[in-house]
């Protein structure tokens, strides 16, 4: 029989830890123990199960659609570390996902504790539903508490009118230690001034980038060298004349991975 290892992590910080390796190793051990052919391509990395992104747009949504369409062989296994990898939503929503998978003829195995759930096993032993509901309820409560703490933190920041809410600012500025205002980073401000002087003198952006690289001036933001596009981000930014430039950030799930889009 075939087994699909579903690996999900909701944050970049988890990607840097051992969560991925742990989930994969548990799935591999379970598949070997039960003589299952393992598919490890089912991954939602940086995708939330609290807001349902993995079910609505992530790799799990694709798997569910294929299972319902009969494209996944009945009797196949879906391997997860625990049920909270599938959903951290409200219990009634999490239960729907759980039952949808079982109704499609897929067996769910939690490789962390080796519980196995199928239509037959749940039908014969209703206490399995109690176990799954308890796990799902705890997962939702944990995520809800984290979400509430985060919202409360931002509320407190907004209420404190004397301090800036975030350290995010133009690259030639830096938040002061008391968080009341921003200070100019002299070296970077000089680079910005140089860019505008050369642009005003008729030097093109690509040529300006080459000159900065030639002089050994490193760009900010993690890039290795300057490019015409990097220079343009400076010259076209109205923040250089003191105009506030609000940033909107949204996340788009593509092929099981989260892409951050800023505008």
mmCIF file of N, CA and C in Angstrom, residues 9-60:
data_model
loop_
_atom_site.group_PDB
_atom_site.id
_atom_site.type_symbol
_atom_site.label_atom_id
_atom_site.label_comp_id
_atom_site.label_asym_id
_atom_site.label_seq_id
_atom_site.Cartn_x
_atom_site.Cartn_y
_atom_site.Cartn_z
ATOM 1 N N UNK A 9 4.615 22.912 8.464
ATOM 2 C CA UNK A 9 5.139 23.838 9.476
ATOM 3 C C UNK A 9 4.614 25.215 9.132
ATOM 4 N N UNK A 10 4.248 25.976 10.156
ATOM 5 C CA UNK A 10 3.582 27.250 9.903
ATOM 6 C C UNK A 10 4.519 28.445 9.879
ATOM 7 N N UNK A 11 5.778 28.280 10.286
ATOM 8 C CA UNK A 11 6.658 29.443 10.369
ATOM 9 C C UNK A 11 8.056 29.124 9.862
ATOM 10 N N UNK A 12 8.750 30.189 9.456
ATOM 11 C CA UNK A 12 10.136 30.051 8.993
ATOM 12 C C UNK A 12 11.043 29.603 10.131
ATOM 13 N N UNK A 13 10.693 30.000 11.356
ATOM 14 C CA UNK A 13 11.510 29.617 12.519
ATOM 15 C C UNK A 13 11.518 28.102 12.694
ATOM 16 N N UNK A 14 10.379 27.454 12.441
ATOM 17 C CA UNK A 14 10.314 26.005 12.546
ATOM 18 C C UNK A 14 11.158 25.334 11.475
ATOM 19 N N UNK A 15 11.254 25.981 10.298
ATOM 20 C CA UNK A 15 12.071 25.428 9.228
ATOM 21 C C UNK A 15 13.535 25.365 9.616
ATOM 22 N N UNK A 16 13.949 26.288 10.483
ATOM 23 C CA UNK A 16 15.344 26.345 10.903
ATOM 24 C C UNK A 16 15.647 25.324 12.002
ATOM 25 N N UNK A 17 14.613 24.774 12.624
ATOM 26 C CA UNK A 17 14.793 23.797 13.689
ATOM 27 C C UNK A 17 14.791 22.375 13.152
ATOM 28 N N UNK A 18 14.424 21.418 14.036
ATOM 29 C CA UNK A 18 14.462 20.013 13.645
ATOM 30 C C UNK A 18 13.083 19.453 13.333
ATOM 31 N N UNK A 19 12.063 20.332 13.244
ATOM 32 C CA UNK A 19 10.703 19.868 13.015
ATOM 33 C C UNK A 19 10.574 19.083 11.711
ATOM 34 N N UNK A 20 11.150 19.601 10.642
ATOM 35 C CA UNK A 20 11.049 18.938 9.339
ATOM 36 C C UNK A 20 11.676 17.548 9.390
ATOM 37 N N UNK A 21 12.903 17.497 9.887
ATOM 38 C CA UNK A 21 13.615 16.212 9.942
ATOM 39 C C UNK A 21 12.883 15.217 10.837
ATOM 40 N N UNK A 22 12.349 15.710 11.953
ATOM 41 C CA UNK A 22 11.636 14.825 12.886
ATOM 42 C C UNK A 22 10.395 14.222 12.234
ATOM 43 N N UNK A 23 9.602 15.070 11.569
ATOM 44 C CA UNK A 23 8.385 14.580 10.913
ATOM 45 C C UNK A 23 8.715 13.563 9.822
ATOM 46 N N UNK A 24 9.756 13.849 9.052
ATOM 47 C CA UNK A 24 10.141 12.949 7.961
ATOM 48 C C UNK A 24 10.650 11.614 8.499
ATOM 49 N N UNK A 25 11.477 11.657 9.548
ATOM 50 C CA UNK A 25 12.035 10.429 10.118
ATOM 51 C C UNK A 25 10.947 9.536 10.706
ATOM 52 N N UNK A 26 9.969 10.151 11.377
ATOM 53 C CA UNK A 26 8.865 9.378 11.946
ATOM 54 C C UNK A 26 8.052 8.700 10.845
ATOM 55 N N UNK A 27 7.818 9.422 9.749
ATOM 56 C CA UNK A 27 7.067 8.850 8.627
ATOM 57 C C UNK A 27 7.832 7.695 7.994
ATOM 58 N N UNK A 28 9.135 7.878 7.821
ATOM 59 C CA UNK A 28 9.952 6.829 7.206
ATOM 60 C C UNK A 28 9.966 5.575 8.078
ATOM 61 N N UNK A 29 10.057 5.774 9.388
ATOM 62 C CA UNK A 29 10.073 4.630 10.310
ATOM 63 C C UNK A 29 8.732 3.891 10.287
ATOM 64 N N UNK A 30 7.631 4.652 10.266
ATOM 65 C CA UNK A 30 6.303 4.040 10.239
ATOM 66 C C UNK A 30 6.097 3.258 8.943
ATOM 67 N N UNK A 31 6.487 3.851 7.819
ATOM 68 C CA UNK A 31 6.316 3.192 6.519
ATOM 69 C C UNK A 31 7.133 1.902 6.452
ATOM 70 N N UNK A 32 8.356 1.944 6.980
ATOM 71 C CA UNK A 32 9.199 0.748 6.973
ATOM 72 C C UNK A 32 8.601 -0.351 7.855
ATOM 73 N N UNK A 33 8.076 0.044 9.003
ATOM 74 C CA UNK A 33 7.511 -0.914 9.949
ATOM 75 C C UNK A 33 6.276 -1.616 9.376
ATOM 76 N N UNK A 34 5.462 -0.862 8.600
ATOM 77 C CA UNK A 34 4.202 -1.412 8.076
ATOM 78 C C UNK A 34 4.304 -1.776 6.593
ATOM 79 N N UNK A 35 5.524 -1.788 6.064
ATOM 80 C CA UNK A 35 5.775 -2.183 4.679
ATOM 81 C C UNK A 35 4.942 -1.364 3.702
ATOM 82 N N UNK A 36 5.068 -0.037 3.804
ATOM 83 C CA UNK A 36 4.320 0.883 2.950
ATOM 84 C C UNK A 36 5.265 1.580 1.978
ATOM 85 N N UNK A 37 4.791 1.812 0.783
ATOM 86 C CA UNK A 37 5.565 2.580 -0.207
ATOM 87 C C UNK A 37 5.363 4.066 0.108
ATOM 88 N N UNK A 38 6.449 4.771 0.454
ATOM 89 C CA UNK A 38 6.339 6.133 0.984
ATOM 90 C C UNK A 38 6.533 7.193 -0.093
ATOM 91 N N UNK A 39 5.596 8.159 -0.108
ATOM 92 C CA UNK A 39 5.691 9.349 -0.958
ATOM 93 C C UNK A 39 5.890 10.543 -0.020
ATOM 94 N N UNK A 40 7.019 11.251 -0.192
ATOM 95 C CA UNK A 40 7.339 12.352 0.734
ATOM 96 C C UNK A 40 7.164 13.722 0.095
ATOM 97 N N UNK A 41 6.402 13.803 -0.981
ATOM 98 C CA UNK A 41 6.277 15.073 -1.707
ATOM 99 C C UNK A 41 5.189 15.993 -1.149
ATOM 100 N N UNK A 42 4.384 15.498 -0.213
ATOM 101 C CA UNK A 42 3.236 16.262 0.285
ATOM 102 C C UNK A 42 3.695 17.177 1.431
ATOM 103 N N UNK A 43 3.937 18.451 1.109
ATOM 104 C CA UNK A 43 4.503 19.368 2.110
ATOM 105 C C UNK A 43 3.834 20.735 2.057
ATOM 106 N N UNK A 44 3.524 21.269 3.223
ATOM 107 C CA UNK A 44 3.059 22.652 3.365
ATOM 108 C C UNK A 44 4.039 23.344 4.302
ATOM 109 N N UNK A 45 5.033 24.008 3.725
ATOM 110 C CA UNK A 45 6.093 24.630 4.515
ATOM 111 C C UNK A 45 5.810 26.120 4.662
ATOM 112 N N UNK A 46 5.657 26.569 5.896
ATOM 113 C CA UNK A 46 5.310 27.959 6.163
ATOM 114 C C UNK A 46 3.833 28.227 5.936
ATOM 115 N N UNK A 47 3.002 27.195 6.082
ATOM 116 C CA UNK A 47 1.568 27.317 5.834
ATOM 117 C C UNK A 47 0.805 27.044 7.129
ATOM 118 N N UNK A 48 -0.132 27.934 7.453
ATOM 119 C CA UNK A 48 -0.885 27.826 8.701
ATOM 120 C C UNK A 48 -2.019 26.816 8.587
ATOM 121 N N UNK A 49 -2.251 26.083 9.680
ATOM 122 C CA UNK A 49 -3.426 25.211 9.778
ATOM 123 C C UNK A 49 -4.468 25.845 10.680
ATOM 124 N N UNK A 50 -4.121 26.985 11.302
ATOM 125 C CA UNK A 50 -5.062 27.679 12.189
ATOM 126 C C UNK A 50 -6.082 28.465 11.371
ATOM 127 N N UNK A 51 -5.615 29.123 10.297
ATOM 128 C CA UNK A 51 -6.535 29.886 9.448
ATOM 129 C C UNK A 51 -7.049 29.068 8.257
ATOM 130 N N UNK A 52 -6.651 27.784 8.190
ATOM 131 C CA UNK A 52 -7.150 26.910 7.137
ATOM 132 C C UNK A 52 -6.451 27.042 5.800
ATOM 133 N N UNK A 53 -5.318 27.757 5.757
ATOM 134 C CA UNK A 53 -4.613 27.958 4.483
ATOM 135 C C UNK A 53 -4.201 26.640 3.853
ATOM 136 N N UNK A 54 -3.794 25.673 4.682
ATOM 137 C CA UNK A 54 -3.338 24.395 4.121
ATOM 138 C C UNK A 54 -4.479 23.611 3.467
ATOM 139 N N UNK A 55 -5.700 23.796 3.970
ATOM 140 C CA UNK A 55 -6.850 23.079 3.418
ATOM 141 C C UNK A 55 -7.444 23.814 2.220
ATOM 142 N N UNK A 56 -7.341 25.146 2.233
ATOM 143 C CA UNK A 56 -7.942 25.943 1.171
ATOM 144 C C UNK A 56 -7.017 26.126 -0.028
ATOM 145 N N UNK A 57 -5.703 26.253 0.226
ATOM 146 C CA UNK A 57 -4.786 26.591 -0.856
ATOM 147 C C UNK A 57 -3.518 25.745 -0.880
ATOM 148 N N UNK A 58 -3.216 25.069 0.198
ATOM 149 C CA UNK A 58 -1.946 24.370 0.310
ATOM 150 C C UNK A 58 -1.920 23.012 -0.354
ATOM 151 N N UNK A 59 -0.839 22.296 -0.108
ATOM 152 C CA UNK A 59 -0.660 20.965 -0.697
ATOM 153 C C UNK A 59 -1.727 19.997 -0.198
ATOM 154 N N UNK A 60 -2.179 20.175 1.037
ATOM 155 C CA UNK A 60 -3.217 19.297 1.574
ATOM 156 C C UNK A 60 -4.517 19.441 0.800
#
